[in-house]
Amino acid sequence: MRIRLKESIDTRIKYEENRKELMAGISHDLRTPLTAIKGYVEGLRDNVANTPEKQKKYLNTIYYKACDMDRLVEELFLFSKLDTGKFPFKFDIIKINDYINNFYLKIKEEFLNKGLEIFLANDCNEKDKVNIDCKQMDRVLLNIIENSYKYKKDSIGTCKINMYEKENDIVIKISDNGKGVSEEELEKIFISFYRCDPSRTKTNEGSGLGLAIAKQIIDNHKGKIRAYSNNGLVIEILIPKILSD
């Protein structure tokens, strides 16, 4: 009885700590672009931006900061639905080869133009099938690759997608050549609003929700996700394979 009571108390304490961290993260991430917007609006009101060029620059900054806030609110809404089990997934049984090849073709040029070269190595059988929500799986992979882009250490970074079979699962392994993360950070990387050491990136952009959302989506696919360092960051996803009769 005492053990169960202690476990219940520990769970409530942990929940309260997570709730406080979540609220602190929300407050920080909304305040940052809002402060910038207020500053530029004041500049316009006080006629600091006294040329058409400056006015255009100020207005563009206000617009992009408002877009940042919009993205954050959208991610918060998504995270909340995932966390409460109310997100409406749309699962389909598909051939994983077709999915990963199409995904790769959709994103490789976009990221190459941004300075991240993506490679695909696919060792799965062409008949292998999985039961996934393709749109949300896209979100998972994009969140991971965006993370690789954000933390790349060179002007041109590399990101490798390896897909293969492992017993009854399909493994999708995404690795980059960034600085990697410490063991302590690896334990927190899927926690909402957690950001790695700012020294790993030139900017502190991003909501800190991307990998937390990825984990929630993979959990809802009855899969697993983990991270480790190996000359960069490696994130490994396991999705149950549809077994043949």
Short mmCIF file of C-alpha atoms in Angstrom, two decimals:
data_model
loop_
_atom_site.label_atom_id
_atom_site.label_comp_id
_atom_site.label_asym_id
_atom_site.label_seq_id
_atom_site.Cartn_x
_atom_site.Cartn_y
_atom_site.Cartn_z
CA MET A 1 0.00 0.00 0.00
CA ARG A 2 2.79 2.40 0.96
CA ILE A 3 4.70 1.55 -2.23
CA ARG A 4 1.66 2.27 -4.42
CA LEU A 5 1.00 5.51 -2.53
CA LYS A 6 4.63 6.61 -2.98
CA GLU A 7 4.50 5.75 -6.70
CA SER A 8 1.29 7.78 -7.05
CA ILE A 9 2.85 10.76 -5.27
CA ASP A 10 6.02 10.50 -7.38
CA THR A 11 3.90 10.39 -10.55
CA ARG A 12 1.95 13.49 -9.50
CA ILE A 13 5.17 15.36 -8.65
CA LYS A 14 6.68 14.42 -12.01
CA TYR A 15 3.48 15.48 -13.80
CA GLU A 16 3.53 18.84 -12.01
CA GLU A 17 7.20 19.37 -12.91
CA ASN A 18 6.47 18.58 -16.56
CA ARG A 19 3.47 20.92 -16.53
CA LYS A 20 5.57 23.77 -15.12
CA GLU A 21 8.31 23.16 -17.71
CA LEU A 22 5.69 23.12 -20.47
CA MET A 23 4.15 26.41 -19.32
CA ALA A 24 7.60 28.01 -19.02
CA GLY A 25 8.44 26.85 -22.54
CA ILE A 26 5.19 28.21 -23.95
CA SER A 27 5.68 31.56 -22.22
CA HIS A 28 9.27 31.89 -23.47
CA ASP A 29 8.52 30.87 -27.04
CA LEU A 30 5.53 33.19 -27.39
CA ARG A 31 7.24 36.10 -25.66
CA THR A 32 10.33 36.04 -27.90
CA PRO A 33 8.64 36.86 -31.25
CA LEU A 34 6.05 39.04 -29.50
CA THR A 35 8.81 41.21 -28.00
CA ALA A 36 10.40 41.59 -31.44
CA ILE A 37 7.05 42.54 -33.01
CA LYS A 38 6.42 45.19 -30.33
CA GLY A 39 9.90 46.61 -30.85
CA TYR A 40 9.49 46.98 -34.61
CA VAL A 41 5.97 48.41 -34.28
CA GLU A 42 7.31 51.01 -31.84
CA GLY A 43 10.04 51.79 -34.36
CA LEU A 44 7.40 52.44 -37.02
CA ARG A 45 5.30 54.57 -34.65
CA ASP A 46 8.31 56.63 -33.56
CA ASN A 47 9.37 57.12 -37.19
CA VAL A 48 12.69 55.33 -36.63
CA ALA A 49 12.04 53.59 -39.95
CA ASN A 50 12.05 56.85 -41.89
CA THR A 51 12.78 55.47 -45.36
CA PRO A 52 10.76 53.11 -47.58
CA GLU A 53 13.58 50.54 -47.37
CA LYS A 54 13.59 50.55 -43.55
CA GLN A 55 9.81 50.43 -43.41
CA LYS A 56 9.79 47.41 -45.71
CA LYS A 57 12.43 45.70 -43.56
CA TYR A 58 10.46 46.36 -40.37
CA LEU A 59 7.19 45.14 -41.88
CA ASN A 60 8.83 41.98 -43.23
CA THR A 61 10.31 41.23 -39.81
CA ILE A 62 6.92 41.74 -38.14
CA TYR A 63 5.33 39.39 -40.67
CA TYR A 64 7.93 36.63 -40.20
CA LYS A 65 7.78 36.89 -36.41
CA ALA A 66 3.97 36.61 -36.59
CA CYS A 67 4.44 33.50 -38.75
CA ASP A 68 6.73 32.08 -36.06
CA MET A 69 3.99 32.58 -33.48
CA ASP A 70 1.43 30.99 -35.79
CA ARG A 71 3.64 27.91 -36.26
CA LEU A 72 4.17 27.62 -32.52
CA VAL A 73 0.44 27.79 -31.78
CA GLU A 74 -0.18 25.15 -34.48
CA GLU A 75 2.47 22.87 -32.97
CA LEU A 76 1.08 23.40 -29.46
CA PHE A 77 -2.39 22.49 -30.70
CA LEU A 78 -1.03 19.35 -32.38
CA PHE A 79 1.04 18.37 -29.33
CA SER A 80 -1.98 18.84 -27.05
CA LYS A 81 -4.15 16.59 -29.24
CA LEU A 82 -1.44 13.94 -29.40
CA ASP A 83 -0.82 14.12 -25.65
CA THR A 84 -4.51 13.66 -24.82
CA GLY A 85 -5.04 10.90 -27.39
CA LYS A 86 -7.53 12.99 -29.39
CA PHE A 87 -5.61 13.28 -32.65
CA PRO A 88 -7.51 11.77 -35.63
CA PHE A 89 -4.93 9.54 -37.33
CA LYS A 90 -5.69 8.17 -40.80
CA PHE A 91 -3.89 4.86 -41.12
CA ASP A 92 -3.39 3.05 -44.42
CA ILE A 93 -1.58 -0.18 -45.27
CA ILE A 94 1.07 0.81 -47.80
CA LYS A 95 4.27 -0.46 -49.37
CA ILE A 96 7.05 1.16 -47.38
CA ASN A 97 9.38 1.28 -50.40
CA ASP A 98 6.94 3.44 -52.35
CA TYR A 99 6.45 5.70 -49.37
CA ILE A 100 10.13 6.34 -48.57
CA ASN A 101 11.10 6.82 -52.23
CA ASN A 102 8.32 9.37 -52.76
CA PHE A 103 9.21 11.16 -49.53
CA TYR A 104 12.87 11.39 -50.55
CA LEU A 105 12.04 12.80 -53.98
CA LYS A 106 9.79 15.44 -52.39
CA ILE A 107 12.38 16.84 -49.99
CA LYS A 108 15.90 16.34 -51.35
CA GLU A 109 16.04 19.44 -53.60
CA GLU A 110 14.48 21.71 -50.99
CA PHE A 111 17.05 20.78 -48.35
CA LEU A 112 19.95 20.81 -50.81
CA ASN A 113 19.07 24.43 -51.61
CA LYS A 114 19.16 25.17 -47.86
CA GLY A 115 22.58 23.53 -47.42
CA LEU A 116 21.75 19.97 -46.34
CA GLU A 117 22.51 17.08 -48.69
CA ILE A 118 20.29 14.05 -48.11
CA PHE A 119 21.11 10.48 -49.15
CA LEU A 120 18.81 7.45 -49.16
CA ALA A 121 19.83 3.80 -48.78
CA ASN A 122 16.85 1.45 -49.00
CA ASP A 123 17.38 -2.26 -48.30
CA CYS A 124 13.75 -3.26 -47.79
CA ASN A 125 11.85 -5.78 -49.86
CA GLU A 126 9.55 -4.16 -52.42
CA LYS A 127 6.64 -6.13 -50.96
CA ASP A 128 7.15 -4.96 -47.35
CA LYS A 129 4.06 -3.22 -45.99
CA VAL A 130 3.31 -1.11 -42.92
CA ASN A 131 0.20 0.46 -41.42
CA ILE A 132 0.92 4.19 -41.13
CA ASP A 133 -0.56 7.66 -41.40
CA CYS A 134 1.57 8.92 -44.30
CA LYS A 135 1.01 12.61 -43.57
CA GLN A 136 2.05 12.26 -39.94
CA MET A 137 4.99 10.02 -40.82
CA ASP A 138 6.10 12.81 -43.17
CA ARG A 139 5.91 15.15 -40.19
CA VAL A 140 8.09 12.82 -38.09
CA LEU A 141 10.80 12.53 -40.73
CA LEU A 142 10.71 16.24 -41.57
CA ASN A 143 11.01 17.21 -37.90
CA ILE A 144 14.09 14.99 -37.58
CA ILE A 145 15.68 16.26 -40.79
CA GLU A 146 14.92 19.89 -39.88
CA ASN A 147 16.74 19.19 -36.62
CA SER A 148 19.75 17.94 -38.62
CA TYR A 149 19.66 21.09 -40.74
CA LYS A 150 19.40 23.37 -37.73
CA TYR A 151 22.40 21.79 -35.98
CA LYS A 152 24.70 21.24 -38.96
CA LYS A 153 28.27 22.34 -38.25
CA ASP A 154 29.40 23.02 -41.84
CA SER A 155 27.98 25.24 -44.57
CA ILE A 156 26.90 22.05 -46.35
CA GLY A 157 25.72 19.33 -44.00
CA THR A 158 24.85 15.74 -44.79
CA CYS A 159 21.94 13.59 -43.65
CA LYS A 160 21.56 9.90 -44.43
CA ILE A 161 18.31 7.93 -44.42
CA ASN A 162 18.85 4.18 -44.09
CA MET A 163 15.86 1.84 -44.24
CA TYR A 164 16.02 -1.90 -43.65
CA GLU A 165 14.21 -4.84 -42.08
CA LYS A 166 14.93 -6.03 -38.55
CA GLU A 167 12.94 -9.10 -37.49
CA ASN A 168 9.28 -7.96 -37.47
CA ASP A 169 10.02 -4.26 -37.87
CA ILE A 170 10.99 -1.75 -40.51
CA VAL A 171 13.86 0.43 -39.31
CA ILE A 172 14.27 4.00 -40.55
CA LYS A 173 17.58 5.41 -39.36
CA ILE A 174 18.39 9.08 -39.91
CA SER A 175 21.96 10.17 -39.21
CA ASP A 176 23.76 13.47 -39.70
CA ASN A 177 27.32 14.78 -39.51
CA GLY A 178 26.59 17.50 -36.98
CA LYS A 179 28.22 17.84 -33.57
CA GLY A 180 26.05 15.20 -31.94
CA VAL A 181 24.76 15.55 -28.39
CA SER A 182 25.99 14.56 -24.95
CA GLU A 183 24.70 11.54 -23.04
CA GLU A 184 22.83 13.86 -20.69
CA GLU A 185 21.11 15.61 -23.61
CA LEU A 186 20.18 12.30 -25.25
CA GLU A 187 17.99 11.50 -22.24
CA LYS A 188 16.02 14.72 -22.77
CA ILE A 189 15.93 15.04 -26.54
CA PHE A 190 12.29 13.87 -26.89
CA ILE A 191 11.01 16.07 -24.05
CA SER A 192 8.75 18.95 -25.08
CA PHE A 193 10.45 22.35 -25.34
CA TYR A 194 13.89 20.86 -24.75
CA ARG A 195 16.65 22.39 -26.84
CA CYS A 196 20.20 21.11 -26.99
CA ASP A 197 23.20 23.24 -26.10
CA PRO A 198 22.78 26.56 -27.97
CA SER A 199 26.45 26.39 -28.97
CA ARG A 200 25.51 23.60 -31.39
CA THR A 201 23.59 26.03 -33.57
CA LYS A 202 23.99 29.57 -34.83
CA THR A 203 20.37 30.34 -34.04
CA ASN A 204 17.92 29.34 -31.33
CA GLU A 205 15.01 29.01 -33.74
CA GLY A 206 12.39 26.29 -33.45
CA SER A 207 9.72 25.55 -30.89
CA GLY A 208 11.51 22.73 -29.10
CA LEU A 209 8.47 20.55 -29.84
CA GLY A 210 9.58 18.85 -33.06
CA LEU A 211 11.13 15.70 -31.60
CA ALA A 212 8.54 15.48 -28.81
CA ILE A 213 5.82 15.48 -31.49
CA ALA A 214 7.78 12.87 -33.47
CA LYS A 215 7.84 10.57 -30.45
CA GLN A 216 4.11 10.99 -29.81
CA ILE A 217 3.34 10.09 -33.44
CA ILE A 218 5.62 7.03 -33.42
CA ASP A 219 4.08 5.87 -30.12
CA ASN A 220 0.66 6.04 -31.79
CA HIS A 221 2.02 3.84 -34.59
CA LYS A 222 2.96 1.24 -31.94
CA GLY A 223 6.56 1.91 -32.89
CA LYS A 224 9.73 2.94 -31.09
CA ILE A 225 12.12 5.86 -31.46
CA ARG A 226 15.53 6.41 -29.90
CA ALA A 227 18.54 8.67 -30.34
CA TYR A 228 22.28 8.18 -29.96
CA SER A 229 25.51 9.87 -31.04
CA ASN A 230 27.84 8.44 -33.69
CA ASN A 231 29.90 11.15 -35.40
CA GLY A 232 26.73 13.21 -35.28
CA LEU A 233 23.18 12.52 -34.13
CA VAL A 234 21.41 9.29 -35.09
CA ILE A 235 17.66 8.84 -34.66
CA GLU A 236 16.29 5.35 -35.19
CA ILE A 237 12.61 4.57 -35.77
CA LEU A 238 11.07 1.10 -35.63
CA ILE A 239 7.66 0.55 -37.23
CA PRO A 240 5.88 -2.83 -37.03
CA LYS A 241 5.82 -4.63 -40.35
CA ILE A 242 2.62 -6.17 -41.72
CA LEU A 243 3.42 -9.87 -41.58
CA SER A 244 2.52 -12.05 -44.55
CA ASP A 245 0.04 -14.87 -44.05
#
